[in-house]
Amino acid sequence: MLLPPTSQSSRAGRSSRFGRQRRHIRKLAVVCRILGALCVVAAIALFVSSLFATGGMQAKKVALRQLKVSAVFIAAAPTLLLIGVGLNWWKYRFYGRGQRRRPPEGQGHDRGKGAPRATDLPTS
């Protein structure tokens, strides 16, 4: 049977403002790192394809343009990777690791009130 998540669930804190901001920053950091890796792959592919250009004036012009675009991709890759790492650092610096600190056993805010939880009942 499908039950809604309890307050102890990992999804319980997802509506907090800091949680949304942390996830947004994490997604931006991941996108920047993926784009940086794709820039490296594209630069290598363009460089290798420019090396195998056949003779002819048109082919040499294309190869030269490929080398220029490859240089642009190589220049953009470290920038994107550093932005991704910087965003990740910034997320940890200002929003913490996002782990909820649980109080020691027996000092919970609603202990002793209401019905006992299923985990508190003795097993037989």
Tab-separated table of N, CA and C in Angstrom:
chain	number	residue	atom	x	y	z
A	1	MET	N	0.840	-1.167	0.000
A	1	MET	CA	0.000	0.000	0.000
A	1	MET	C	0.891	1.238	0.000
A	2	LEU	N	0.516	2.247	-0.779
A	2	LEU	CA	1.312	3.463	-0.859
A	2	LEU	C	0.937	4.411	0.272
A	3	LEU	N	1.929	4.843	1.019
A	3	LEU	CA	1.708	5.755	2.127
A	3	LEU	C	2.412	7.068	1.846
A	4	PRO	N	1.885	8.182	2.332
A	4	PRO	CA	2.594	9.458	2.157
A	4	PRO	C	3.860	9.453	3.006
A	5	PRO	N	4.843	10.252	2.625
A	5	PRO	CA	6.087	10.269	3.402
A	5	PRO	C	5.849	10.800	4.814
A	6	THR	N	6.520	10.207	5.776
A	6	THR	CA	6.404	10.649	7.162
A	6	THR	C	7.340	11.820	7.393
A	7	SER	N	7.240	12.402	8.573
A	7	SER	CA	8.090	13.556	8.875
A	7	SER	C	9.561	13.155	8.959
A	8	GLN	N	9.841	11.887	9.175
A	8	GLN	CA	11.223	11.417	9.258
A	8	GLN	C	11.780	11.067	7.882
A	9	SER	N	10.972	11.207	6.855
A	9	SER	CA	11.390	10.826	5.511
A	9	SER	C	12.454	11.772	4.981
A	10	SER	N	13.202	11.305	4.007
A	10	SER	CA	14.222	12.146	3.399
A	10	SER	C	13.603	13.239	2.543
A	11	ARG	N	12.329	13.086	2.178
A	11	ARG	CA	11.652	14.100	1.371
A	11	ARG	C	11.004	15.175	2.227
A	12	ALA	N	11.056	15.041	3.536
A	12	ALA	CA	10.329	15.956	4.409
A	12	ALA	C	10.880	17.378	4.332
A	13	GLY	N	12.172	17.553	4.212
A	13	GLY	CA	12.761	18.884	4.221
A	13	GLY	C	12.919	19.507	2.864
A	14	ARG	N	12.286	18.985	1.853
A	14	ARG	CA	12.507	19.481	0.496
A	14	ARG	C	11.812	20.795	0.195
A	15	SER	N	10.910	21.226	1.061
A	15	SER	CA	10.190	22.453	0.761
A	15	SER	C	10.860	23.675	1.356
A	16	SER	N	11.943	23.498	2.072
A	16	SER	CA	12.595	24.654	2.678
A	16	SER	C	13.282	25.491	1.610
A	17	ARG	N	13.359	26.762	1.905
A	17	ARG	CA	13.952	27.692	0.937
A	17	ARG	C	15.412	27.355	0.688
A	18	PHE	N	16.159	27.042	1.755
A	18	PHE	CA	17.575	26.735	1.576
A	18	PHE	C	17.772	25.442	0.809
A	19	GLY	N	16.873	24.474	1.004
A	19	GLY	CA	16.976	23.232	0.255
A	19	GLY	C	16.784	23.455	-1.229
A	20	ARG	N	15.817	24.298	-1.587
A	20	ARG	CA	15.594	24.607	-3.007
A	20	ARG	C	16.783	25.335	-3.589
A	21	GLN	N	17.340	26.283	-2.846
A	21	GLN	CA	18.496	27.030	-3.342
A	21	GLN	C	19.715	26.122	-3.485
A	22	ARG	N	19.915	25.228	-2.529
A	22	ARG	CA	21.039	24.288	-2.624
A	22	ARG	C	20.918	23.411	-3.859
A	23	ARG	N	19.697	22.879	-4.112
A	23	ARG	CA	19.508	22.026	-5.284
A	23	ARG	C	19.692	22.809	-6.566
A	24	HIS	N	19.251	24.051	-6.599
A	24	HIS	CA	19.422	24.872	-7.798
A	24	HIS	C	20.901	25.122	-8.075
A	25	ILE	N	21.650	25.462	-7.048
A	25	ILE	CA	23.084	25.708	-7.213
A	25	ILE	C	23.795	24.421	-7.609
A	26	ARG	N	23.381	23.281	-7.021
A	26	ARG	CA	24.006	22.006	-7.384
A	26	ARG	C	23.756	21.675	-8.847
A	27	LYS	N	22.540	21.927	-9.333
A	27	LYS	CA	22.240	21.665	-10.738
A	27	LYS	C	23.065	22.561	-11.649
A	28	LEU	N	23.209	23.838	-11.290
A	28	LEU	CA	24.043	24.732	-12.097
A	28	LEU	C	25.496	24.256	-12.126
A	29	ALA	N	25.990	23.802	-10.984
A	29	ALA	CA	27.368	23.318	-10.928
A	29	ALA	C	27.546	22.081	-11.806
A	30	VAL	N	26.583	21.180	-11.768
A	30	VAL	CA	26.664	19.963	-12.591
A	30	VAL	C	26.604	20.318	-14.078
A	31	VAL	N	25.724	21.246	-14.431
A	31	VAL	CA	25.619	21.657	-15.844
A	31	VAL	C	26.928	22.279	-16.311
A	32	CYS	N	27.535	23.117	-15.490
A	32	CYS	CA	28.812	23.738	-15.873
A	32	CYS	C	29.903	22.688	-16.054
A	33	ARG	N	29.950	21.715	-15.162
A	33	ARG	CA	30.980	20.675	-15.295
A	33	ARG	C	30.743	19.803	-16.520
A	34	ILE	N	29.481	19.502	-16.824
A	34	ILE	CA	29.185	18.705	-18.016
A	34	ILE	C	29.545	19.477	-19.277
A	35	LEU	N	29.200	20.772	-19.318
A	35	LEU	CA	29.554	21.589	-20.479
A	35	LEU	C	31.068	21.702	-20.643
A	36	GLY	N	31.786	21.804	-19.531
A	36	GLY	CA	33.239	21.848	-19.606
A	36	GLY	C	33.822	20.564	-20.179
A	37	ALA	N	33.280	19.433	-19.747
A	37	ALA	CA	33.748	18.144	-20.277
A	37	ALA	C	33.401	18.008	-21.758
A	38	LEU	N	32.211	18.466	-22.141
A	38	LEU	CA	31.834	18.413	-23.562
A	38	LEU	C	32.710	19.330	-24.413
A	39	CYS	N	33.111	20.457	-23.863
A	39	CYS	CA	34.033	21.343	-24.588
A	39	CYS	C	35.368	20.647	-24.836
A	40	VAL	N	35.854	19.936	-23.847
A	40	VAL	CA	37.115	19.207	-24.021
A	40	VAL	C	36.972	18.145	-25.107
A	41	VAL	N	35.876	17.398	-25.070
A	41	VAL	CA	35.650	16.346	-26.066
A	41	VAL	C	35.524	16.950	-27.470
A	42	ALA	N	34.774	18.046	-27.586
A	42	ALA	CA	34.603	18.689	-28.893
A	42	ALA	C	35.916	19.249	-29.409
A	43	ALA	N	36.717	19.831	-28.528
A	43	ALA	CA	38.003	20.378	-28.948
A	43	ALA	C	38.925	19.278	-29.461
A	44	ILE	N	38.957	18.166	-28.767
A	44	ILE	CA	39.809	17.052	-29.205
A	44	ILE	C	39.315	16.501	-30.539
A	45	ALA	N	37.993	16.371	-30.689
A	45	ALA	CA	37.446	15.846	-31.941
A	45	ALA	C	37.744	16.784	-33.117
A	46	LEU	N	37.585	18.080	-32.898
A	46	LEU	CA	37.867	19.032	-33.973
A	46	LEU	C	39.351	19.068	-34.317
A	47	PHE	N	40.201	18.984	-33.292
A	47	PHE	CA	41.642	19.000	-33.540
A	47	PHE	C	42.071	17.772	-34.333
A	48	VAL	N	41.565	16.616	-33.942
A	48	VAL	CA	41.932	15.381	-34.638
A	48	VAL	C	41.407	15.399	-36.074
A	49	SER	N	40.185	15.885	-36.267
A	49	SER	CA	39.636	15.919	-37.629
A	49	SER	C	40.357	16.927	-38.506
A	50	SER	N	40.904	17.986	-37.918
A	50	SER	CA	41.647	18.952	-38.725
A	50	SER	C	43.007	18.397	-39.153
A	51	LEU	N	43.527	17.437	-38.404
A	51	LEU	CA	44.819	16.841	-38.778
A	51	LEU	C	44.699	15.953	-40.012
A	52	PHE	N	43.515	15.397	-40.227
A	52	PHE	CA	43.328	14.478	-41.342
A	52	PHE	C	42.714	15.153	-42.565
A	53	ALA	N	42.899	16.452	-42.693
A	53	ALA	CA	42.362	17.168	-43.851
A	53	ALA	C	43.166	16.783	-45.093
A	54	THR	N	42.440	16.524	-46.164
A	54	THR	CA	43.111	16.183	-47.420
A	54	THR	C	43.560	17.455	-48.120
A	55	GLY	N	44.284	17.298	-49.211
A	55	GLY	CA	44.819	18.442	-49.952
A	55	GLY	C	43.717	19.294	-50.544
A	56	GLY	N	44.092	20.450	-50.982
A	56	GLY	CA	43.134	21.381	-51.574
A	56	GLY	C	42.996	22.615	-50.704
A	57	MET	N	42.730	23.726	-51.400
A	57	MET	CA	42.648	24.995	-50.688
A	57	MET	C	41.429	25.049	-49.748
A	58	GLN	N	40.299	24.541	-50.199
A	58	GLN	CA	39.082	24.575	-49.387
A	58	GLN	C	39.244	23.715	-48.135
A	59	ALA	N	39.845	22.567	-48.259
A	59	ALA	CA	40.043	21.681	-47.111
A	59	ALA	C	40.988	22.309	-46.098
A	60	LYS	N	41.994	23.050	-46.549
A	60	LYS	CA	42.917	23.699	-45.610
A	60	LYS	C	42.231	24.841	-44.868
A	61	LYS	N	41.313	25.549	-45.554
A	61	LYS	CA	40.564	26.617	-44.880
A	61	LYS	C	39.664	26.022	-43.792
A	62	VAL	N	39.030	24.912	-44.126
A	62	VAL	CA	38.168	24.247	-43.145
A	62	VAL	C	38.995	23.760	-41.960
A	63	ALA	N	40.156	23.194	-42.242
A	63	ALA	CA	41.023	22.697	-41.172
A	63	ALA	C	41.488	23.841	-40.272
A	64	LEU	N	41.787	25.003	-40.866
A	64	LEU	CA	42.215	26.153	-40.072
A	64	LEU	C	41.077	26.654	-39.181
A	65	ARG	N	39.866	26.675	-39.725
A	65	ARG	CA	38.708	27.077	-38.917
A	65	ARG	C	38.457	26.076	-37.793
A	66	GLN	N	38.638	24.809	-38.080
A	66	GLN	CA	38.459	23.801	-37.036
A	66	GLN	C	39.479	23.980	-35.917
A	67	LEU	N	40.702	24.332	-36.275
A	67	LEU	CA	41.719	24.563	-35.248
A	67	LEU	C	41.363	25.777	-34.395
A	68	LYS	N	40.813	26.828	-35.022
A	68	LYS	CA	40.424	28.019	-34.264
A	68	LYS	C	39.273	27.704	-33.308
A	69	VAL	N	38.290	26.969	-33.794
A	69	VAL	CA	37.164	26.596	-32.936
A	69	VAL	C	37.637	25.663	-31.819
A	70	SER	N	38.559	24.793	-32.136
A	70	SER	CA	39.119	23.902	-31.126
A	70	SER	C	39.823	24.703	-30.033
A	71	ALA	N	40.550	25.758	-30.423
A	71	ALA	CA	41.221	26.606	-29.433
A	71	ALA	C	40.209	27.331	-28.547
A	72	VAL	N	39.095	27.753	-29.133
A	72	VAL	CA	38.058	28.413	-28.336
A	72	VAL	C	37.462	27.433	-27.330
A	73	PHE	N	37.197	26.204	-27.778
A	73	PHE	CA	36.649	25.199	-26.865
A	73	PHE	C	37.634	24.863	-25.752
A	74	ILE	N	38.912	24.772	-26.091
A	74	ILE	CA	39.932	24.479	-25.079
A	74	ILE	C	40.017	25.623	-24.072
A	75	ALA	N	39.868	26.868	-24.548
A	75	ALA	CA	39.914	28.015	-23.633
A	75	ALA	C	38.666	28.064	-22.748
A	76	ALA	N	37.525	27.637	-23.257
A	76	ALA	CA	36.279	27.700	-22.482
A	76	ALA	C	36.167	26.568	-21.472
A	77	ALA	N	36.788	25.440	-21.731
A	77	ALA	CA	36.632	24.275	-20.852
A	77	ALA	C	37.107	24.527	-19.423
A	78	PRO	N	38.324	25.046	-19.197
A	78	PRO	CA	38.731	25.269	-17.801
A	78	PRO	C	37.849	26.292	-17.090
A	79	THR	N	37.384	27.291	-17.843
A	79	THR	CA	36.512	28.294	-17.242
A	79	THR	C	35.221	27.653	-16.743
A	80	LEU	N	34.605	26.823	-17.575
A	80	LEU	CA	33.365	26.159	-17.175
A	80	LEU	C	33.597	25.192	-16.013
A	81	LEU	N	34.706	24.470	-16.067
A	81	LEU	CA	34.990	23.531	-14.972
A	81	LEU	C	35.236	24.274	-13.663
A	82	LEU	N	35.938	25.409	-13.728
A	82	LEU	CA	36.185	26.196	-12.516
A	82	LEU	C	34.892	26.815	-11.982
A	83	ILE	N	34.008	27.230	-12.864
A	83	ILE	CA	32.717	27.762	-12.417
A	83	ILE	C	31.927	26.668	-11.701
A	84	GLY	N	31.952	25.452	-12.247
A	84	GLY	CA	31.263	24.341	-11.597
A	84	GLY	C	31.813	24.029	-10.226
A	85	VAL	N	33.129	24.005	-10.108
A	85	VAL	CA	33.759	23.744	-8.804
A	85	VAL	C	33.495	24.902	-7.853
A	86	GLY	N	33.548	26.127	-8.375
A	86	GLY	CA	33.286	27.295	-7.528
A	86	GLY	C	31.862	27.336	-7.012
A	87	LEU	N	30.911	26.980	-7.849
A	87	LEU	CA	29.518	26.934	-7.399
A	87	LEU	C	29.326	25.869	-6.332
A	88	ASN	N	29.992	24.738	-6.491
A	88	ASN	CA	29.900	23.679	-5.489
A	88	ASN	C	30.503	24.141	-4.159
A	89	TRP	N	31.643	24.811	-4.221
A	89	TRP	CA	32.269	25.343	-3.004
A	89	TRP	C	31.358	26.368	-2.353
A	90	TRP	N	30.775	27.245	-3.181
A	90	TRP	CA	29.911	28.298	-2.673
A	90	TRP	C	28.684	27.707	-1.983
A	91	LYS	N	28.143	26.638	-2.562
A	91	LYS	CA	26.987	25.960	-1.970
A	91	LYS	C	27.329	25.430	-0.588
A	92	TYR	N	28.457	24.755	-0.447
A	92	TYR	CA	28.861	24.225	0.856
A	92	TYR	C	29.183	25.346	1.831
A	93	ARG	N	29.778	26.427	1.334
A	93	ARG	CA	30.184	27.532	2.197
A	93	ARG	C	28.983	28.243	2.806
A	94	PHE	N	27.964	28.522	2.010
A	94	PHE	CA	26.857	29.335	2.479
A	94	PHE	C	25.625	28.536	2.894
A	95	TYR	N	25.470	27.317	2.405
A	95	TYR	CA	24.279	26.547	2.735
A	95	TYR	C	24.586	25.267	3.497
A	96	GLY	N	25.824	24.996	3.779
A	96	GLY	CA	26.188	23.803	4.512
A	96	GLY	C	26.024	22.547	3.674
A	97	ARG	N	26.116	21.423	4.311
A	97	ARG	CA	26.027	20.156	3.587
A	97	ARG	C	24.590	19.705	3.404
A	98	GLY	N	23.663	20.352	4.066
A	98	GLY	CA	22.264	20.003	3.899
A	98	GLY	C	21.816	18.816	4.720
A	99	GLN	N	22.620	18.376	5.668
A	99	GLN	CA	22.241	17.238	6.489
A	99	GLN	C	21.561	17.748	7.758
A	100	ARG	N	20.439	17.157	8.058
A	100	ARG	CA	19.702	17.575	9.238
A	100	ARG	C	20.406	17.037	10.477
A	101	ARG	N	20.589	17.888	11.449
A	101	ARG	CA	21.201	17.471	12.710
A	101	ARG	C	20.105	16.940	13.623
A	102	ARG	N	20.174	15.695	13.991
A	102	ARG	CA	19.161	15.094	14.854
A	102	ARG	C	19.596	15.234	16.305
A	103	PRO	N	18.646	15.549	17.180
A	103	PRO	CA	18.991	15.659	18.607
A	103	PRO	C	19.320	14.277	19.160
A	104	PRO	N	20.048	14.233	20.270
A	104	PRO	CA	20.363	12.934	20.888
A	104	PRO	C	19.093	12.185	21.246
A	105	GLU	N	19.202	10.885	21.394
A	105	GLU	CA	18.052	10.014	21.671
A	105	GLU	C	17.372	10.443	22.965
A	106	GLY	N	16.045	10.574	22.918
A	106	GLY	CA	15.291	10.929	24.116
A	106	GLY	C	15.073	12.419	24.281
A	107	GLN	N	15.658	13.265	23.444
A	107	GLN	CA	15.488	14.704	23.559
A	107	GLN	C	14.749	15.287	22.363
A	108	GLY	N	13.965	14.481	21.694
A	108	GLY	CA	13.204	14.952	20.541
A	108	GLY	C	12.152	15.950	20.965
A	109	HIS	N	11.674	16.777	20.053
A	109	HIS	CA	10.738	17.830	20.400
A	109	HIS	C	9.337	17.308	20.687
A	110	ASP	N	8.956	16.160	20.177
A	110	ASP	CA	7.618	15.643	20.439
A	110	ASP	C	7.658	14.291	21.147
A	111	ARG	N	8.701	13.983	21.853
A	111	ARG	CA	8.783	12.729	22.595
A	111	ARG	C	7.847	12.780	23.793
A	112	GLY	N	7.173	11.699	24.048
A	112	GLY	CA	6.301	11.620	25.205
A	112	GLY	C	4.903	12.116	24.927
A	113	LYS	N	4.640	12.663	23.775
A	113	LYS	CA	3.307	13.162	23.442
A	113	LYS	C	2.676	12.235	22.428
A	114	GLY	N	1.387	12.017	22.575
A	114	GLY	CA	0.664	11.241	21.577
A	114	GLY	C	0.986	9.763	21.646
A	115	ALA	N	0.608	9.072	20.581
A	115	ALA	CA	0.816	7.628	20.515
A	115	ALA	C	2.270	7.322	20.190
A	116	PRO	N	2.776	6.193	20.677
A	116	PRO	CA	4.167	5.828	20.353
A	116	PRO	C	4.288	5.457	18.873
A	117	ARG	N	5.473	5.664	18.355
A	117	ARG	CA	5.746	5.304	16.967
A	117	ARG	C	5.898	3.791	16.841
A	118	ALA	N	5.822	3.323	15.602
A	118	ALA	CA	5.976	1.892	15.361
A	118	ALA	C	7.367	1.411	15.753
A	119	THR	N	8.356	2.267	15.640
A	119	THR	CA	9.730	1.876	15.995
A	119	THR	C	9.916	1.812	17.503
A	120	ASP	N	9.014	2.489	18.265
A	120	ASP	CA	9.135	2.477	19.707
A	120	ASP	C	8.437	1.295	20.366
A	121	LEU	N	7.550	0.637	19.618
A	121	LEU	CA	6.807	-0.482	20.176
A	121	LEU	C	7.710	-1.707	20.300
A	122	PRO	N	7.506	-2.502	21.364
A	122	PRO	CA	8.339	-3.705	21.516
A	122	PRO	C	7.952	-4.748	20.448
A	123	THR	N	8.949	-5.431	19.988
A	123	THR	CA	8.704	-6.489	18.988
A	123	THR	C	8.615	-7.818	19.701
A	124	SER	N	7.758	-8.694	19.228
A	124	SER	CA	7.628	-9.995	19.875
A	124	SER	C	7.783	-11.107	18.893
